[in-house]
Coordinates of C-alpha atoms and ligand atoms in Angstrom, one line a residue:
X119 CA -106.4 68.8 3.2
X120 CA -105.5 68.0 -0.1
X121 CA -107.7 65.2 -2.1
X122 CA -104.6 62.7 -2.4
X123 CA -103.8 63.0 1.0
X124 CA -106.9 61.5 1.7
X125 CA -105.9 58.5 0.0
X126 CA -102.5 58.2 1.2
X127 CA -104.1 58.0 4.7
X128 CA -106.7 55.7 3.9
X129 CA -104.2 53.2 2.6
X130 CA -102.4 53.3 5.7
X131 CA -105.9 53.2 7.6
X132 CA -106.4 50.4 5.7
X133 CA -103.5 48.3 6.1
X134 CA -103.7 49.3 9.9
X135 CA -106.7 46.7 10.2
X136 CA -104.9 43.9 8.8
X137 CA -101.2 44.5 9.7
X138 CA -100.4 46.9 12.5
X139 CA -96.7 45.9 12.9
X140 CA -96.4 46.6 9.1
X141 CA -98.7 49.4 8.8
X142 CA -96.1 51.4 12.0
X143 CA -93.1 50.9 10.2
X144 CA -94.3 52.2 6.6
X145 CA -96.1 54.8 9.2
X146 CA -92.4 55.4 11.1
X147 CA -90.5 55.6 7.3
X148 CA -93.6 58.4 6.4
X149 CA -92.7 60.4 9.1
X150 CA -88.5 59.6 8.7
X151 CA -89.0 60.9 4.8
X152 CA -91.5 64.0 5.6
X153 CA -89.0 65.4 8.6
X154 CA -85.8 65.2 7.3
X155 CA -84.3 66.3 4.5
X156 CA -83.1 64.2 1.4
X157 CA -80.0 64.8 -0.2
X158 CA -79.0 61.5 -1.6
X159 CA -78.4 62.6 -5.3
X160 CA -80.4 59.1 -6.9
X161 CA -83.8 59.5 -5.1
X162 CA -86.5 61.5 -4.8
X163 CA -90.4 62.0 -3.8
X164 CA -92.9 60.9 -6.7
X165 CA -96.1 62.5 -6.6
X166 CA -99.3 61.0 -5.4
X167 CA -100.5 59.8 -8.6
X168 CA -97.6 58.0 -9.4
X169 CA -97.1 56.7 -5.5
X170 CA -100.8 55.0 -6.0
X171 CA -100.4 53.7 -9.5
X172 CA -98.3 51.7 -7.8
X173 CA -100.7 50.2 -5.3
X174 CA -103.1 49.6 -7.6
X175 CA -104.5 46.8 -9.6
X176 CA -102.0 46.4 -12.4
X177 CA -99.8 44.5 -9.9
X178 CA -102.4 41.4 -9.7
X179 CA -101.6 40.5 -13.3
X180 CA -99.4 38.8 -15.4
X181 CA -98.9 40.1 -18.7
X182 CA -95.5 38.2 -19.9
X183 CA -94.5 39.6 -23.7
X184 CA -95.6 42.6 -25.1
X185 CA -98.7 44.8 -26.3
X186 CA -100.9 42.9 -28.7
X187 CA -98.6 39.3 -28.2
X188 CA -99.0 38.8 -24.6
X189 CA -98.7 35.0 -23.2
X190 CA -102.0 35.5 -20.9
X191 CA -105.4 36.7 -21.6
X192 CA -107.2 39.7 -19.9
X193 CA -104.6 41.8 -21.3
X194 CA -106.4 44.4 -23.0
X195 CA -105.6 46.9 -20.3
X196 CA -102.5 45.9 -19.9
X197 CA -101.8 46.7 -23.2
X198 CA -103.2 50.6 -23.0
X199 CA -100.9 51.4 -20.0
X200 CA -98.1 49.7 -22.0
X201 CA -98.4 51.6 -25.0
X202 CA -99.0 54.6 -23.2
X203 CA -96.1 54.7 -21.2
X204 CA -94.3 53.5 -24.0
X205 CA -95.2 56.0 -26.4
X206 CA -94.7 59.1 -23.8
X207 CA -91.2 57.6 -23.1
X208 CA -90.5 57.9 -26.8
X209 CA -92.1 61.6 -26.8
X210 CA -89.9 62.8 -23.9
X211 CA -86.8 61.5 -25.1
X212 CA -87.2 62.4 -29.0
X213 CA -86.5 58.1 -29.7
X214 CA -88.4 55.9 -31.6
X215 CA -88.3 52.8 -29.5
X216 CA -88.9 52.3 -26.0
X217 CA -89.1 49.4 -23.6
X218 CA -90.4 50.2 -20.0
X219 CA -90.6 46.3 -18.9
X220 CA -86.9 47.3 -17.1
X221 CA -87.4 46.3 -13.1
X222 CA -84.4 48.5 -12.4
X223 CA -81.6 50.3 -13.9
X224 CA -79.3 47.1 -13.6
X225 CA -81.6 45.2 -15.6
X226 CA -82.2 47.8 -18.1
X227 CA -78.3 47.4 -18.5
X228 CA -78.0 43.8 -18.3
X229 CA -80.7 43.5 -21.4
X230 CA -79.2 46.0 -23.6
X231 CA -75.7 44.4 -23.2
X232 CA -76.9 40.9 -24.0
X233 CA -78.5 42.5 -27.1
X234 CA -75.5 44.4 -27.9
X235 CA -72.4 41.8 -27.0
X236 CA -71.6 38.0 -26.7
X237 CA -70.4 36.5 -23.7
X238 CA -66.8 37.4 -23.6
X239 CA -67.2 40.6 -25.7
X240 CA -64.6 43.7 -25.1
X241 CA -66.9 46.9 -23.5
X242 CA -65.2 50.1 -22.6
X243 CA -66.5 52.0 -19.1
X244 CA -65.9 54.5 -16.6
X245 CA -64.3 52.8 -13.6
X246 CA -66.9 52.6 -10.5
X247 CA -64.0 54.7 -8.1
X248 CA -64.2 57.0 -10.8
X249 CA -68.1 57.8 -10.9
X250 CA -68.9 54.6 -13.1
X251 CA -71.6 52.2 -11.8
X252 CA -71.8 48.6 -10.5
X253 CA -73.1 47.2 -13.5
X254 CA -70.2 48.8 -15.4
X255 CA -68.0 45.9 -15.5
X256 CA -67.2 45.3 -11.9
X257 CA -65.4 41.8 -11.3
X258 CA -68.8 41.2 -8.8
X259 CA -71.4 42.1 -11.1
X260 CA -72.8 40.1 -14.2
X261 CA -70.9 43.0 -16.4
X262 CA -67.6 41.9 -15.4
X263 CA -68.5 38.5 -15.1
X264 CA -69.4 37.4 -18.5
X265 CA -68.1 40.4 -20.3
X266 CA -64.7 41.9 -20.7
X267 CA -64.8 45.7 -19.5
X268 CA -61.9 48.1 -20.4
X269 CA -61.9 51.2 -18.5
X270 CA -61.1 54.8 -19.6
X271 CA -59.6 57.6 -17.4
X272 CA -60.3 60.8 -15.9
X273 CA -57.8 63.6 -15.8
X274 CA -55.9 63.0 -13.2
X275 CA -53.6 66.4 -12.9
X276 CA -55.0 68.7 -10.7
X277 CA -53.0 71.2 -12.9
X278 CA -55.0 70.4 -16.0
X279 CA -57.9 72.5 -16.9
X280 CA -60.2 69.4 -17.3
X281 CA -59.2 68.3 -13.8
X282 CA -61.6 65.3 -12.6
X283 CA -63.8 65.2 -15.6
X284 CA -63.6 62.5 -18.8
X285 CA -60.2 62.6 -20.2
X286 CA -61.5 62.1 -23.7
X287 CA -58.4 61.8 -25.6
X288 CA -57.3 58.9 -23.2
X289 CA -60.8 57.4 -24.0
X290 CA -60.1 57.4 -28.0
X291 CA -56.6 55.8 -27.0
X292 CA -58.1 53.0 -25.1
X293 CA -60.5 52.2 -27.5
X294 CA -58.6 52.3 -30.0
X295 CA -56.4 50.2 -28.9
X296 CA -59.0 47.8 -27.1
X297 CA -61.3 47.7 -30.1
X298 CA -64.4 47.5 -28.0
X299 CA -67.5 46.3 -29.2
X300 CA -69.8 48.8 -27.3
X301 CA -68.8 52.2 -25.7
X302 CA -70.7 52.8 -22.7
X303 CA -70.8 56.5 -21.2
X304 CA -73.6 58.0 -17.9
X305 CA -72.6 57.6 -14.5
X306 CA -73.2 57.7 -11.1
X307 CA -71.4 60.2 -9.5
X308 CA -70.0 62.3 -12.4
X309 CA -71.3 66.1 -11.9
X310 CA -70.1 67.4 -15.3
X311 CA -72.1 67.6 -18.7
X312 CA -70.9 64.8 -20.8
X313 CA -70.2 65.3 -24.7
X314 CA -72.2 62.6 -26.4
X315 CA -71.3 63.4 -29.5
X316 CA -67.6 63.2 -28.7
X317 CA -68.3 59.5 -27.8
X318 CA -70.3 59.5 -30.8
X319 CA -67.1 60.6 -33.0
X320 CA -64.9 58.0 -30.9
X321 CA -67.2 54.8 -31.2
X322 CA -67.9 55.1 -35.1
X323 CA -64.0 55.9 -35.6
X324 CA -63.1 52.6 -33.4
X325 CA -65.8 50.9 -34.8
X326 CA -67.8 50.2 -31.7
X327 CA -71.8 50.9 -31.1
X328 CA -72.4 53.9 -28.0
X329 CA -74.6 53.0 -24.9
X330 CA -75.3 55.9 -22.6
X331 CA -76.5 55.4 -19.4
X332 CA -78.3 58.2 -17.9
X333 CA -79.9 56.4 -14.7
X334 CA -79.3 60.1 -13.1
X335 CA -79.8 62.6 -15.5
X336 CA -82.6 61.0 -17.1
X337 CA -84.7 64.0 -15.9
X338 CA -82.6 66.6 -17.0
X339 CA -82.1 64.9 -20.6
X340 CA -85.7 64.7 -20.7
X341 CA -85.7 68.6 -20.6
X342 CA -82.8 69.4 -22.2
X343 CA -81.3 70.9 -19.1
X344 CA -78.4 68.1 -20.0
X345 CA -77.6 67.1 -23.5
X346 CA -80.1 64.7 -24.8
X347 CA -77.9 61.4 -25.8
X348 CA -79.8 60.8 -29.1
X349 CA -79.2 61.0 -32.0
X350 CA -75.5 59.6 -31.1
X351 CA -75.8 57.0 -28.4
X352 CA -77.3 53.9 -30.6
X353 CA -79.0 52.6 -27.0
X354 CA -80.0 54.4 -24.0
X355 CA -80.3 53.1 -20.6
X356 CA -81.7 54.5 -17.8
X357 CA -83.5 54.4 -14.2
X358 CA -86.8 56.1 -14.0
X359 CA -86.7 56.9 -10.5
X360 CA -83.9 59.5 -9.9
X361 CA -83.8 62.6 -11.3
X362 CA -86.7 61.9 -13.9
X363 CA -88.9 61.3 -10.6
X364 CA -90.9 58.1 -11.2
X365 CA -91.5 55.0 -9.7
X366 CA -88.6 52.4 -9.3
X367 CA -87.5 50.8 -12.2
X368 CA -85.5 50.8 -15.8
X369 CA -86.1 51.6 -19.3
X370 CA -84.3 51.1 -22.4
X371 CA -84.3 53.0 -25.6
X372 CA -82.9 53.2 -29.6
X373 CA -84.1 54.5 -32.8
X374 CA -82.7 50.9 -34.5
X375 CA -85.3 49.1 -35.3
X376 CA -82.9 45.9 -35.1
X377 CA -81.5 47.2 -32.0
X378 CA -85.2 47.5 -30.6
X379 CA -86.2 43.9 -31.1
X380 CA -83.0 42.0 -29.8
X381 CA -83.1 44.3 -26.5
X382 CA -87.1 43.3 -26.2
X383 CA -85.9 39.4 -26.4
X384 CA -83.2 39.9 -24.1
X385 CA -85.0 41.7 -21.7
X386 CA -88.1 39.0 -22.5
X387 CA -87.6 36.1 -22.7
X388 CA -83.4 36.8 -21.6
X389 CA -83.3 38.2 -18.1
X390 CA -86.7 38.6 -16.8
X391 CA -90.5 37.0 -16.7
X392 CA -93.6 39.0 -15.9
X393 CA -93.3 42.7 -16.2
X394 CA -94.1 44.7 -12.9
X395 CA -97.4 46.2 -14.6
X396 CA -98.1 48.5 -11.8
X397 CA -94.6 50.2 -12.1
X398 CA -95.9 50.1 -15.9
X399 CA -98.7 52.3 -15.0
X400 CA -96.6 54.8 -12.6
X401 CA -94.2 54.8 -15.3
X402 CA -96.9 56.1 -17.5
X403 CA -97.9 58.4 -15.2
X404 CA -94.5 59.9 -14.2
X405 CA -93.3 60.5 -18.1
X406 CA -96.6 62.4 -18.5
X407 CA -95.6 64.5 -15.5
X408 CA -92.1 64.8 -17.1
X409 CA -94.2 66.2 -20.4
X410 CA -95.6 69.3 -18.8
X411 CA -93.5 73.1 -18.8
X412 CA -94.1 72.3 -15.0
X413 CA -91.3 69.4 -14.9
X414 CA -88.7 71.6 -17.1
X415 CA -88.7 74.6 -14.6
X416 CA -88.5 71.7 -12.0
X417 CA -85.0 70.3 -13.7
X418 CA -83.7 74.1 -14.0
X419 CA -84.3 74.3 -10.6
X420 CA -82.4 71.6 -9.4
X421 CA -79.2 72.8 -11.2
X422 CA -79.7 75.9 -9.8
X423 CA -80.1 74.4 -6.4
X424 CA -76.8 72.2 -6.6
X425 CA -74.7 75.2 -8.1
X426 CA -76.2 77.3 -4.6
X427 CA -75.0 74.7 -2.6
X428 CA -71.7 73.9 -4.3
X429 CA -70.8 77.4 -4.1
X430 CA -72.2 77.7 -0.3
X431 CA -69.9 74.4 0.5
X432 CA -66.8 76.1 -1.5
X433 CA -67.1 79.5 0.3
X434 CA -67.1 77.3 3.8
X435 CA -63.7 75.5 3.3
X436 CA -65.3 72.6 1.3
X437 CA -63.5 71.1 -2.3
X438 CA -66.0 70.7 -5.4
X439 CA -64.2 67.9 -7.6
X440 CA -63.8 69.4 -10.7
X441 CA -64.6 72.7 -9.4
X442 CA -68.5 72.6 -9.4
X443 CA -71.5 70.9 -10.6
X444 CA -73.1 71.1 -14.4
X445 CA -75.8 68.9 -13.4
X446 CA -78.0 67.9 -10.2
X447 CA -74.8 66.3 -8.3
X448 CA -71.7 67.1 -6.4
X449 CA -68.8 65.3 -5.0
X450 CA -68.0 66.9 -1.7
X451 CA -64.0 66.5 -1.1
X452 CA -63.7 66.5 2.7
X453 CA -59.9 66.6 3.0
X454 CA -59.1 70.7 2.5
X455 CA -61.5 71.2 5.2
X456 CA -60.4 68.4 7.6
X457 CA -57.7 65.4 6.7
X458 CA -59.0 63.7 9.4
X459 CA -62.2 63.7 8.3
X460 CA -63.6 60.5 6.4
X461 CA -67.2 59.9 4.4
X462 CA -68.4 57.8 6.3
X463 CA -68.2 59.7 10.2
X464 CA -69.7 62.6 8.0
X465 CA -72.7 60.5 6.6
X466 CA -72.9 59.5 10.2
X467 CA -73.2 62.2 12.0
X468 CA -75.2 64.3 9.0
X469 CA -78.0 61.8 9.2
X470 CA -77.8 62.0 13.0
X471 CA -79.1 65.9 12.5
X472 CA -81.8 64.6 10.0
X473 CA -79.5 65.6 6.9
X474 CA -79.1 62.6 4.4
X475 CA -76.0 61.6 2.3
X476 CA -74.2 59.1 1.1
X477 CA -70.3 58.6 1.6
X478 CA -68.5 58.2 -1.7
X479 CA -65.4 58.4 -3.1
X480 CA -63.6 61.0 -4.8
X481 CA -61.7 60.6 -8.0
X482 CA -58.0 59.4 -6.5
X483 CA -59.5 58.7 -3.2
X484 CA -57.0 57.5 -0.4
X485 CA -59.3 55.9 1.7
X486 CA -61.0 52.8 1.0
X487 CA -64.6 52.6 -0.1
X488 CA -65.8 51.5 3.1
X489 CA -64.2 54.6 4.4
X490 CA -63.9 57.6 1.9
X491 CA -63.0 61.1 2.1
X492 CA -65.6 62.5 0.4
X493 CA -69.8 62.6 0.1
X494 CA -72.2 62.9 -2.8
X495 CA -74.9 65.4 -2.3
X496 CA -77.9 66.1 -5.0
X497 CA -80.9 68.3 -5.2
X498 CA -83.7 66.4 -6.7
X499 CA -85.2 65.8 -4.3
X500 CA -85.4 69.0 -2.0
X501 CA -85.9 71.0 -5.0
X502 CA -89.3 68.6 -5.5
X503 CA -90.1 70.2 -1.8
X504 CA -90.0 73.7 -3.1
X505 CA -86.4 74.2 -2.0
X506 CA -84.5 76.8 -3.3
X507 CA -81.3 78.5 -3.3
X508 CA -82.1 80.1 0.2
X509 CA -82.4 76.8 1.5
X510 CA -79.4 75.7 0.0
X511 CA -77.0 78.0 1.6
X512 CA -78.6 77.1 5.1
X513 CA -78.2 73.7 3.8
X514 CA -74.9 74.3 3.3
X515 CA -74.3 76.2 6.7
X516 CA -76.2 73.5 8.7
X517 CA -73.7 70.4 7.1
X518 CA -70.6 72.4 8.0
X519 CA -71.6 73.4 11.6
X520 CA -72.2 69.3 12.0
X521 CA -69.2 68.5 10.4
X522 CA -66.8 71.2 12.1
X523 CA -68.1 70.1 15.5
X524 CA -67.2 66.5 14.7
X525 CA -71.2 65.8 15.4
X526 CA -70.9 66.9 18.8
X527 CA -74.2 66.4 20.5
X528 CA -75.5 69.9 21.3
X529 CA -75.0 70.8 17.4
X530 CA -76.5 67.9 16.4
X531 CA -79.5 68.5 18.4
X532 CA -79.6 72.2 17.1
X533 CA -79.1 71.3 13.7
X534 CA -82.2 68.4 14.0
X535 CA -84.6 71.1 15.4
X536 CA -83.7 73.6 12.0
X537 CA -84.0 70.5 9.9
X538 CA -87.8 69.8 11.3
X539 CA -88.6 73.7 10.6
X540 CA -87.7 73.5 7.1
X541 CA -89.6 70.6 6.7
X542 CA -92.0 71.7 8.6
X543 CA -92.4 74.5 6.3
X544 CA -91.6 72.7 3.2
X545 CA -93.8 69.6 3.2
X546 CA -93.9 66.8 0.7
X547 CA -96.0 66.5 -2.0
X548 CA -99.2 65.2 -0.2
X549 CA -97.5 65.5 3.0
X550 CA -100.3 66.6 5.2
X551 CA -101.6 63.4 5.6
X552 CA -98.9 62.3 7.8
X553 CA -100.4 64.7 10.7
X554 CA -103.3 62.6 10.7
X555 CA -101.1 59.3 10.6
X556 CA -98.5 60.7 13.7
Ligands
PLP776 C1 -78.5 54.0 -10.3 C2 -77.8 53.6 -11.5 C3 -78.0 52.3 -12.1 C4 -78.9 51.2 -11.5 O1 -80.1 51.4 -11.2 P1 -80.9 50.4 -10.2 O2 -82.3 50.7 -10.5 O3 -80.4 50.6 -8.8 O4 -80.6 49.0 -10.7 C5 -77.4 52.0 -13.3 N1 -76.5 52.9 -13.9 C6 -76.2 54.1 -13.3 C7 -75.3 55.0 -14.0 C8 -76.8 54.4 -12.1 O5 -76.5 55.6 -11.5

């Protein structure tokens, strides 16, 4: 047995003797994570040095402001785990300013656009039914709330050549005509490489600054397996816990000094209090990982892993939006293969044989978002198993067998058992330990 497995089932032994009913459940979601198999495209499996960072010690204190002008003492640790996670941020992105006090993606975004606008202030986004994100400048979230979001367009002609990717002619119309004050490009569920420079060329031409948000290519930026947004975006948001593999939380970068110190007030004092100084130290942790040659095969492999199953789900019936995948995502369109079936009975009955997916709406979608007619699927995560294209095509065949018996129940129990042998054979990293904990 591997040395971190150890710990991971000491912990649990541990809070066994306190807290039984608590210690089962984490104990039931172990064995839930370890025997199925993960194809949500914005989460993943950290290792077991960042997994424990997070349990540790950091978490007891408070360490409100920054390295070296902190508003508690005891800080001098604080301050090395800080800097260092700082200063490897800045390394892996080629940036010279980083804040890692972010709790989440949404707050990473909410700082950077109270640094960048006023309330009231014109911001140009992707629509969320169009890949965008919440915190885009939906009429629910703060972004729509005290801001004033434009949105630019896809191509929408399925006889274009650019079919279901960023229509960035339209985008220099509407911000031209908008005159937005901020550009912001990086979404959710957008499978295609996006041209940062192009934005670049639109936002200094409409005199507007260029956020990019890349919550889920983070990891493949890092490596250069996707464009790196800098030099062109002026600010860079992101999430540290999707592709790039870390713990849960946000980060924010620039290479403007100016920049940098508005987004440090508005992210402290503006939005939050304390920083989460254990997620500091896993942060730390997992952009060191990100460092190593180890982590840039990792990133090629999950491309390759999401082009094997794109192209497994194409030759069984399925539609690719925009033809295929440039990046670790895919938007599964459901309808060529069955109009009558929707996202959601799919998620349904794909979880129900231990395969896990999100519904989510395709570009144009008919059905509502409650309902949908498409899923998302993404390979971090099975590629951090040690998936590979093999496992991709029986991926691939295992979905559709679900899916074209409308989740009938003798399928579904088939499909379970091959899902436990893959896992089974495929374990998580530091996965042993939940033997012992079964
Ligand atoms: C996931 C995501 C976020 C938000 O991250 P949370 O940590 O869930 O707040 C923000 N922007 C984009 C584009 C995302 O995909």
């Amino acid at each position: 047995m591997h040395h971190d497995d150890h710990i991971a089932e000491s912990v649990l032994d541990l809070i066994r003797q306190q807290d039984s009913a608590a210690a089962d459940i984490i104990a039931r979601e172990q064995t839930r994570q370890a025997s199925t198999i993960e194809l949500i495209a914005s989460e993943n499996h950290v290792s077991p040095a960042v997994m424990h960072a997070m349990g540790s010690c950091l978490t007891n204190k408070y360490a409100e402001g920054y390295p070296g002008a902190r508003y508690y003492g005891g800080c001098e640790f604080h301050d090395q785990i800080e800097d260092l996670a700082r200063d490897r941020a800045k390394q892996l992105f080629g940036c010279k300013f980083a804040n890692v006090q972010p709790h989440s993606g949404a707050q990473a975004n909410a700082a950077a656009m109270m640094a960048l606008l006023q309330p009231g202030d014109t911001f140009a986004a992707l629509l969320l039914k169009d890949g965008g994100h919440l915190s885009h400048g939906m009429k629910i979230n703060f972004s729509g709330v005290f801001y004033n979001p434009v949105f630019y367009p896809l191509h929408y002609d399925a006889k274009h050549p650019d079919f279901e990717r960023i229509d960035y002619d339209a985008v220099r119309d509407v911000c031209l005509e908008h005159k937005p004050k901020l550009i912001l490009c990086g979404y959710s569920a957008y499978p295609r490489i996006i041209d940062f420079a192009r934005f670049r060329e639109i936002a200094d031409e409409c005199g507007a600054l260029l956020m990019a948000d890349i919550a889920h290519i983070a990891g493949l930026c890092a490596t250069d397996v996707h464009p790196n947004p800098f030099p062109h975006a002026h600010v860079v948001t992101t999430t540290t816990h999707k592709t790039l593999r870390g713990p849960r939380g946000g980060l924010i970068m620039t290479n403007d000094e100016d920049l940098a110190k508005k987004i440090d007030k508005s992210l402290f004092p503006g939005i939050q209090g304390g920083p989460l100084m254990h997620v500091i130290g896993a942060k730390a942790i997992a952009f060191g990982e990100a460092l190593k040659p180890d982590f840039t095969d990792y990133a090629k492999r999950v491309v390759k892993n999401a082009q094997a199953l794109a192209g497994a789900l194409t030759e069984r019936g399925y539609r690719i939006t925009s033809g295929g995948t440039d990046n670790h995502l895919m938007l599964v369109d459901l309808q060529p293969k069955d109009a009558n079936l929707t996202g959601a009975d799919a998620e349904k009955w794909l979880e129900a044989a231990g395969l896990i997916t999100n519904k989510n709406g395709i570009p144009n979608d008919p059905r509502s978002p409650r309902v949908t007619s498409g899923l998302r699927l993404g390979t971090p995560a099975t590629t951090t198993r040690g998936f590979g294209p093999a496992e991709m095509s029986r991926i691939a065949d295992m979905i559709d067998r679900v899916l074209s018996s409308s989740g009938d129940e003798s399928t579904t129990r088939t499909v379970r058992a091959e899902v436990s042998d893959l896992c089974e054979a495929l374990p998580l990293p530091g996965a042993a330990a939940l033997k012992a904990v079964r």
